[in-house]
Amino acid sequence: MKKIPNHVAIIMDGNGRWAKGRGLPRIAGHKVGADSLKECVKVCAEIGVKYLTVYAFSTENWARPKDEVSFLMGLLADTIDREVESLNKNNVCLRFLGRLDQFSDQLNGKMRASMDKLSKNTGLNLNVMVNYGGRAEIVDAVNEWVKEEEGRGEGKLITEEKISSHLYTKDIPDPDLLIRTASEMRISNFLLWQIAYAEIYVTDVFWPDFRRNELSKAIESYGSRERRFGKTSEQID
Ligand code: IPE
Ligand code: IPE
Ligand code: MG
């Protein structure tokens, strides 16, 4: 592989359809999906991707059936318990980003403790977006900025830099490649600000089947893109 994206973002979708196609309950898809994430983390670390940002639970996903939401909360907690040691051994710097305070105290505590433990690691930066909404993030950023400005009483004009520097992702470069599994051609409130110039890759493959080979295909596709950032093709050559 020639051109490796610095930052890969993934909308991990299709767990329910994967399970349904096998006559299984939706939660079976979520369970196997956790294995796909594990494999993608491994592959990204191997090939030199520096940032991997995955959409695990949206601000809209609370509207799902109660049983499914509570299964997902349990899966998050179990996955943290099961994987933190090996992530640490592999030098992964882990972050959970989103409105974490809306989770139970127990889950919130687990997320914060695992982040603290892995925060000094210098390998792959893994960002897990939970109770995350792109709109909520922009609202939170602007509110934070307004509060700071009130304290200072100066220059009240907002700029792109000021918004960027107040997002949850403030010290994380924008994604180069955005992958969505399971066919849907939509963003579903993910990283609205940050994907302004991301290369988009949508595959029919359901998330539980998205493993090493599928990730390689996405990265190969990225390698063949010409990123112009508003310029002409001639200017890029
Ligand atoms: C993605 O898979 C996982 C979450 C949104 C938590 P889905 O559960 O959305 O699977 P589909 O889209 O119903 O197949
Ligand atoms: C997006 O998937 C959220 C996550 C992958 C966590 P959804 O399945 O919730 O998206 P929609 O509802 O089909 O747009
Ligand atoms: Mg879905």
mmCIF file of C-alpha atoms and ligand atoms in Angstrom:
data_model
loop_
_atom_site.group_PDB
_atom_site.id
_atom_site.type_symbol
_atom_site.label_atom_id
_atom_site.label_comp_id
_atom_site.label_asym_id
_atom_site.label_seq_id
_atom_site.Cartn_x
_atom_site.Cartn_y
_atom_site.Cartn_z
ATOM 1 C CA MET A 1 0.000 0.000 0.000
ATOM 2 C CA LYS A 2 1.425 3.334 -1.079
ATOM 3 C CA LYS A 3 -0.543 6.196 0.407
ATOM 4 C CA ILE A 4 -1.653 5.584 3.986
ATOM 5 C CA PRO A 5 -4.201 8.021 5.432
ATOM 6 C CA ASN A 6 -3.082 9.740 8.623
ATOM 7 C CA HIS A 7 -6.608 9.625 10.051
ATOM 8 C CA VAL A 8 -9.309 7.060 9.257
ATOM 9 C CA ALA A 9 -12.875 7.552 10.540
ATOM 10 C CA ILE A 10 -15.448 4.758 10.399
ATOM 11 C CA ILE A 11 -19.230 4.678 10.672
ATOM 12 C CA MET A 12 -19.534 1.069 11.852
ATOM 13 C CA ASP A 13 -22.960 0.204 10.474
ATOM 14 C CA GLY A 14 -24.930 -2.922 9.577
ATOM 15 C CA ASN A 15 -24.699 -5.031 12.730
ATOM 16 C CA GLY A 16 -28.461 -5.509 12.875
ATOM 17 C CA ARG A 17 -28.800 -6.483 9.199
ATOM 18 C CA TRP A 18 -25.847 -8.859 9.490
ATOM 19 C CA ALA A 19 -27.593 -10.656 12.350
ATOM 20 C CA LYS A 20 -31.016 -10.616 10.715
ATOM 21 C CA GLY A 21 -29.587 -12.262 7.603
ATOM 22 C CA ARG A 22 -28.443 -15.136 9.795
ATOM 23 C CA GLY A 23 -31.691 -15.448 11.695
ATOM 24 C CA LEU A 24 -30.001 -14.081 14.834
ATOM 25 C CA PRO A 25 -31.072 -11.288 17.203
ATOM 26 C CA ARG A 26 -29.609 -7.837 16.414
ATOM 27 C CA ILE A 27 -27.383 -7.969 19.475
ATOM 28 C CA ALA A 28 -25.467 -10.892 17.968
ATOM 29 C CA GLY A 29 -24.326 -8.477 15.260
ATOM 30 C CA HIS A 30 -23.107 -5.952 17.823
ATOM 31 C CA LYS A 31 -21.098 -8.658 19.556
ATOM 32 C CA VAL A 32 -19.318 -9.784 16.389
ATOM 33 C CA GLY A 33 -18.906 -6.131 15.411
ATOM 34 C CA ALA A 34 -16.672 -5.658 18.456
ATOM 35 C CA ASP A 35 -14.297 -8.229 16.900
ATOM 36 C CA SER A 36 -14.170 -6.238 13.666
ATOM 37 C CA LEU A 37 -13.147 -3.184 15.643
ATOM 38 C CA LYS A 38 -10.414 -5.143 17.355
ATOM 39 C CA GLU A 39 -9.065 -6.279 13.990
ATOM 40 C CA CYS A 40 -9.225 -2.813 12.427
ATOM 41 C CA VAL A 41 -7.330 -1.342 15.385
ATOM 42 C CA LYS A 42 -4.630 -3.952 14.885
ATOM 43 C CA VAL A 43 -4.363 -3.364 11.140
ATOM 44 C CA CYS A 44 -4.283 0.439 11.497
ATOM 45 C CA ALA A 45 -1.472 0.206 14.040
ATOM 46 C CA GLU A 46 0.462 -2.148 11.746
ATOM 47 C CA ILE A 47 0.247 -0.050 8.598
ATOM 48 C CA GLY A 48 0.964 3.283 10.276
ATOM 49 C CA VAL A 49 -2.424 4.985 10.451
ATOM 50 C CA LYS A 50 -1.960 7.503 13.301
ATOM 51 C CA TYR A 51 -5.625 8.191 14.167
ATOM 52 C CA LEU A 52 -8.626 5.878 14.036
ATOM 53 C CA THR A 53 -11.988 7.386 14.984
ATOM 54 C CA VAL A 54 -15.009 5.110 15.209
ATOM 55 C CA TYR A 55 -18.703 5.884 15.667
ATOM 56 C CA ALA A 56 -19.944 3.530 18.362
ATOM 57 C CA PHE A 57 -23.124 5.178 19.687
ATOM 58 C CA SER A 58 -24.883 8.292 18.422
ATOM 59 C CA THR A 59 -26.992 10.837 20.269
ATOM 60 C CA GLU A 60 -29.882 9.421 18.195
ATOM 61 C CA ASN A 61 -29.244 5.780 19.148
ATOM 62 C CA TRP A 62 -30.927 6.295 22.565
ATOM 63 C CA ALA A 63 -34.214 6.078 20.618
ATOM 64 C CA ARG A 64 -33.677 2.345 19.940
ATOM 65 C CA PRO A 65 -35.564 -0.329 21.900
ATOM 66 C CA LYS A 66 -34.574 -0.281 25.587
ATOM 67 C CA ASP A 67 -33.162 -3.816 25.472
ATOM 68 C CA GLU A 68 -30.849 -3.001 22.601
ATOM 69 C CA VAL A 69 -29.597 0.201 24.255
ATOM 70 C CA SER A 70 -28.852 -1.609 27.493
ATOM 71 C CA PHE A 71 -27.097 -4.411 25.613
ATOM 72 C CA LEU A 72 -24.905 -1.826 23.887
ATOM 73 C CA MET A 73 -24.035 -0.199 27.233
ATOM 74 C CA GLY A 74 -23.089 -3.599 28.633
ATOM 75 C CA LEU A 75 -21.026 -4.408 25.549
ATOM 76 C CA LEU A 76 -19.150 -1.125 25.897
ATOM 77 C CA ALA A 77 -18.351 -1.869 29.529
ATOM 78 C CA ASP A 78 -17.318 -5.475 28.804
ATOM 79 C CA THR A 79 -15.178 -4.464 25.847
ATOM 80 C CA ILE A 80 -13.346 -1.918 27.990
ATOM 81 C CA ASP A 81 -12.734 -4.552 30.685
ATOM 82 C CA ARG A 82 -11.583 -7.112 28.159
ATOM 83 C CA GLU A 83 -9.406 -4.968 25.882
ATOM 84 C CA VAL A 84 -7.744 -2.256 27.949
ATOM 85 C CA GLU A 85 -4.713 -4.328 28.929
ATOM 86 C CA SER A 86 -3.931 -5.428 25.394
ATOM 87 C CA LEU A 87 -4.519 -1.926 24.001
ATOM 88 C CA ASN A 88 -2.086 -0.651 26.604
ATOM 89 C CA LYS A 89 0.498 -3.278 25.682
ATOM 90 C CA ASN A 90 0.145 -2.217 22.071
ATOM 91 C CA ASN A 91 0.820 1.424 23.013
ATOM 92 C CA VAL A 92 -2.655 2.601 21.904
ATOM 93 C CA CYS A 93 -3.784 6.005 23.177
ATOM 94 C CA LEU A 94 -7.515 5.664 23.834
ATOM 95 C CA ARG A 95 -10.132 8.387 23.989
ATOM 96 C CA PHE A 96 -13.892 8.300 24.390
ATOM 97 C CA LEU A 97 -15.464 11.444 22.950
ATOM 98 C CA GLY A 98 -19.084 12.567 23.239
ATOM 99 C CA ARG A 99 -21.398 13.651 26.035
ATOM 100 C CA LEU A 100 -20.024 11.086 28.480
ATOM 101 C CA ASP A 101 -21.888 12.500 31.469
ATOM 102 C CA GLN A 102 -25.163 11.060 30.183
ATOM 103 C CA PHE A 103 -23.948 7.487 30.732
ATOM 104 C CA SER A 104 -24.358 5.674 34.037
ATOM 105 C CA ASP A 105 -21.781 6.611 36.686
ATOM 106 C CA GLN A 106 -20.317 3.148 36.396
ATOM 107 C CA LEU A 107 -19.791 3.231 32.625
ATOM 108 C CA ASN A 108 -18.645 6.843 32.730
ATOM 109 C CA GLY A 109 -16.107 5.880 35.393
ATOM 110 C CA LYS A 110 -14.840 2.958 33.329
ATOM 111 C CA MET A 111 -14.387 5.140 30.267
ATOM 112 C CA ARG A 112 -12.547 7.837 32.198
ATOM 113 C CA ALA A 113 -10.320 5.355 34.025
ATOM 114 C CA SER A 114 -9.335 3.575 30.803
ATOM 115 C CA MET A 115 -8.573 6.900 29.116
ATOM 116 C CA ASP A 116 -6.395 7.982 32.047
ATOM 117 C CA LYS A 117 -4.526 4.716 31.958
ATOM 118 C CA LEU A 118 -3.785 4.860 28.219
ATOM 119 C CA SER A 119 -3.440 8.612 27.755
ATOM 120 C CA LYS A 120 0.373 8.674 27.687
ATOM 121 C CA ASN A 121 0.703 5.994 25.000
ATOM 122 C CA THR A 122 2.349 7.128 21.794
ATOM 123 C CA GLY A 123 1.127 4.583 19.207
ATOM 124 C CA LEU A 124 -2.214 4.565 17.396
ATOM 125 C CA ASN A 125 -4.693 7.180 18.634
ATOM 126 C CA LEU A 126 -8.049 5.426 18.956
ATOM 127 C CA ASN A 127 -11.056 7.711 19.373
ATOM 128 C CA VAL A 128 -14.315 6.001 20.225
ATOM 129 C CA MET A 129 -17.270 8.329 19.692
ATOM 130 C CA VAL A 130 -20.047 7.555 22.168
ATOM 131 C CA ASN A 131 -23.238 9.489 22.808
ATOM 132 C CA TYR A 132 -21.740 11.523 20.019
ATOM 133 C CA GLY A 133 -23.565 13.858 17.661
ATOM 134 C CA GLY A 134 -21.880 16.259 15.261
ATOM 135 C CA ARG A 135 -24.451 18.939 16.006
ATOM 136 C CA ALA A 136 -24.182 18.445 19.770
ATOM 137 C CA GLU A 137 -20.410 18.780 19.451
ATOM 138 C CA ILE A 138 -20.652 22.097 17.581
ATOM 139 C CA VAL A 139 -23.184 23.415 20.119
ATOM 140 C CA ASP A 140 -20.881 22.366 22.986
ATOM 141 C CA ALA A 141 -17.909 24.020 21.266
ATOM 142 C CA VAL A 142 -19.685 27.329 20.727
ATOM 143 C CA ASN A 143 -21.013 27.353 24.300
ATOM 144 C CA GLU A 144 -17.543 26.728 25.676
ATOM 145 C CA TRP A 145 -16.167 29.551 23.567
ATOM 146 C CA VAL A 146 -18.950 31.953 24.647
ATOM 147 C CA LYS A 147 -18.167 31.194 28.298
ATOM 148 C CA GLU A 148 -14.489 31.931 27.786
ATOM 149 C CA GLU A 149 -15.239 35.168 25.933
ATOM 150 C CA GLU A 150 -17.541 36.361 28.699
ATOM 151 C CA GLY A 151 -14.622 36.030 31.075
ATOM 152 C CA ARG A 152 -12.347 38.056 28.797
ATOM 153 C CA GLY A 153 -14.723 40.688 27.446
ATOM 154 C CA GLU A 154 -12.855 41.023 24.148
ATOM 155 C CA GLY A 155 -12.985 40.189 20.393
ATOM 156 C CA LYS A 156 -16.310 38.414 20.100
ATOM 157 C CA LEU A 157 -16.049 37.264 16.465
ATOM 158 C CA ILE A 158 -16.078 33.521 15.961
ATOM 159 C CA THR A 159 -13.647 32.020 13.410
ATOM 160 C CA GLU A 160 -13.161 28.556 11.961
ATOM 161 C CA GLU A 161 -10.061 28.152 14.108
ATOM 162 C CA LYS A 162 -11.987 29.022 17.256
ATOM 163 C CA ILE A 163 -14.678 26.469 16.476
ATOM 164 C CA SER A 164 -12.103 23.771 15.649
ATOM 165 C CA SER A 165 -10.179 24.464 18.815
ATOM 166 C CA HIS A 166 -13.263 23.966 21.009
ATOM 167 C CA LEU A 167 -14.536 20.716 19.461
ATOM 168 C CA TYR A 168 -14.120 17.395 21.312
ATOM 169 C CA THR A 169 -11.510 16.651 18.629
ATOM 170 C CA LYS A 170 -9.564 19.897 19.244
ATOM 171 C CA ASP A 171 -6.084 18.327 19.125
ATOM 172 C CA ILE A 172 -6.878 15.714 16.478
ATOM 173 C CA PRO A 173 -6.289 16.413 12.766
ATOM 174 C CA ASP A 174 -9.312 16.079 10.446
ATOM 175 C CA PRO A 175 -10.035 12.632 8.959
ATOM 176 C CA ASP A 176 -8.505 11.901 5.566
ATOM 177 C CA LEU A 177 -10.693 8.878 4.865
ATOM 178 C CA LEU A 178 -14.274 8.330 6.040
ATOM 179 C CA ILE A 179 -15.515 4.748 5.710
ATOM 180 C CA ARG A 180 -19.164 3.756 6.065
ATOM 181 C CA THR A 181 -20.084 0.085 6.039
ATOM 182 C CA ALA A 182 -23.496 -1.386 5.088
ATOM 183 C CA SER A 183 -24.310 0.754 2.044
ATOM 184 C CA GLU A 184 -26.024 3.798 3.511
ATOM 185 C CA MET A 185 -25.093 7.015 1.681
ATOM 186 C CA ARG A 186 -25.425 9.330 4.651
ATOM 187 C CA ILE A 187 -23.413 10.893 7.438
ATOM 188 C CA SER A 188 -25.884 10.304 10.318
ATOM 189 C CA ASN A 189 -24.588 13.230 12.380
ATOM 190 C CA PHE A 190 -20.955 12.031 12.455
ATOM 191 C CA LEU A 191 -18.069 14.547 12.546
ATOM 192 C CA LEU A 192 -20.010 17.179 10.596
ATOM 193 C CA TRP A 193 -17.291 19.802 10.931
ATOM 194 C CA GLN A 194 -14.228 17.593 10.611
ATOM 195 C CA ILE A 195 -15.114 15.699 7.412
ATOM 196 C CA ALA A 196 -15.242 18.837 5.276
ATOM 197 C CA TYR A 197 -12.507 17.399 3.035
ATOM 198 C CA ALA A 198 -12.457 13.702 3.920
ATOM 199 C CA GLU A 199 -12.454 11.148 1.104
ATOM 200 C CA ILE A 200 -15.623 9.062 1.450
ATOM 201 C CA TYR A 201 -15.730 5.286 0.963
ATOM 202 C CA VAL A 202 -19.013 3.394 1.261
ATOM 203 C CA THR A 203 -19.115 -0.406 1.074
ATOM 204 C CA ASP A 204 -21.972 -2.926 1.017
ATOM 205 C CA VAL A 205 -20.115 -5.070 3.541
ATOM 206 C CA PHE A 206 -21.770 -5.169 6.977
ATOM 207 C CA TRP A 207 -19.596 -4.112 9.892
ATOM 208 C CA PRO A 208 -19.235 -7.609 11.448
ATOM 209 C CA ASP A 209 -17.680 -8.754 8.136
ATOM 210 C CA PHE A 210 -15.421 -5.717 7.751
ATOM 211 C CA ARG A 211 -12.001 -7.186 8.438
ATOM 212 C CA ARG A 212 -8.398 -6.773 7.256
ATOM 213 C CA ASN A 213 -9.142 -7.307 3.537
ATOM 214 C CA GLU A 214 -12.010 -4.864 3.468
ATOM 215 C CA LEU A 215 -9.986 -2.213 5.273
ATOM 216 C CA SER A 216 -7.166 -2.727 2.772
ATOM 217 C CA LYS A 217 -9.614 -2.170 -0.095
ATOM 218 C CA ALA A 218 -10.780 1.098 1.459
ATOM 219 C CA ILE A 219 -7.220 2.298 1.933
ATOM 220 C CA GLU A 220 -6.307 1.311 -1.623
ATOM 221 C CA SER A 221 -9.256 3.312 -2.894
ATOM 222 C CA TYR A 222 -8.020 6.268 -0.836
ATOM 223 C CA GLY A 223 -4.596 5.900 -2.421
ATOM 224 C CA SER A 224 -6.073 6.332 -5.895
ATOM 225 C CA ARG A 225 -7.926 9.577 -5.106
ATOM 226 C CA GLU A 226 -6.697 13.000 -6.155
ATOM 227 C CA ARG A 227 -7.289 15.397 -3.290
ATOM 228 C CA ARG A 228 -7.600 18.854 -4.731
ATOM 229 C CA PHE A 229 -8.837 20.959 -1.806
ATOM 230 C CA GLY A 230 -10.455 23.394 -4.208
ATOM 231 C CA LYS A 231 -7.459 23.708 -6.526
ATOM 232 C CA THR A 232 -7.219 22.429 -10.099
ATOM 233 C CA SER A 233 -5.705 19.118 -11.076
ATOM 234 C CA GLU A 234 -2.813 20.961 -12.780
ATOM 235 C CA GLN A 235 -1.960 22.773 -9.575
ATOM 236 C CA ILE A 236 -1.717 19.463 -7.746
ATOM 237 C CA ASP A 237 0.754 17.977 -10.283
HETATM 238 C C1 IPE B 1 -24.389 -0.145 13.877
HETATM 239 O O1 IPE B 1 -25.203 -1.175 13.400
HETATM 240 C C2 IPE B 1 -24.248 -0.159 15.382
HETATM 241 C C3 IPE B 1 -24.868 0.981 16.069
HETATM 242 C C4 IPE B 1 -25.498 1.957 15.484
HETATM 243 C C5 IPE B 1 -24.771 1.012 17.510
HETATM 244 P P1 IPE B 1 -26.770 -1.064 13.386
HETATM 245 O O2 IPE B 1 -27.289 -1.575 14.684
HETATM 246 O O3 IPE B 1 -27.195 0.304 13.030
HETATM 247 O O4 IPE B 1 -27.155 -2.070 12.232
HETATM 248 P P2 IPE B 1 -28.282 -1.868 11.123
HETATM 249 O O5 IPE B 1 -28.022 -0.580 10.454
HETATM 250 O O6 IPE B 1 -29.599 -1.876 11.848
HETATM 251 O O7 IPE B 1 -28.118 -3.039 10.223
HETATM 252 C C1 IPE B 2 -24.870 5.555 12.769
HETATM 253 O O1 IPE B 2 -25.584 4.402 12.450
HETATM 254 C C2 IPE B 2 -24.438 5.502 14.209
HETATM 255 C C3 IPE B 2 -23.404 4.520 14.519
HETATM 256 C C4 IPE B 2 -22.798 3.752 13.657
HETATM 257 C C5 IPE B 2 -23.034 4.453 15.908
HETATM 258 P P1 IPE B 2 -27.173 4.348 12.539
HETATM 259 O O2 IPE B 2 -27.568 2.982 12.141
HETATM 260 O O3 IPE B 2 -27.639 4.826 13.847
HETATM 261 O O4 IPE B 2 -27.580 5.413 11.426
HETATM 262 P P2 IPE B 2 -28.964 5.652 10.683
HETATM 263 O O5 IPE B 2 -30.012 5.779 11.728
HETATM 264 O O6 IPE B 2 -29.224 4.487 9.795
HETATM 265 O O7 IPE B 2 -28.746 6.902 9.894
HETATM 266 MG MG MG B 3 -27.562 1.212 11.281
#
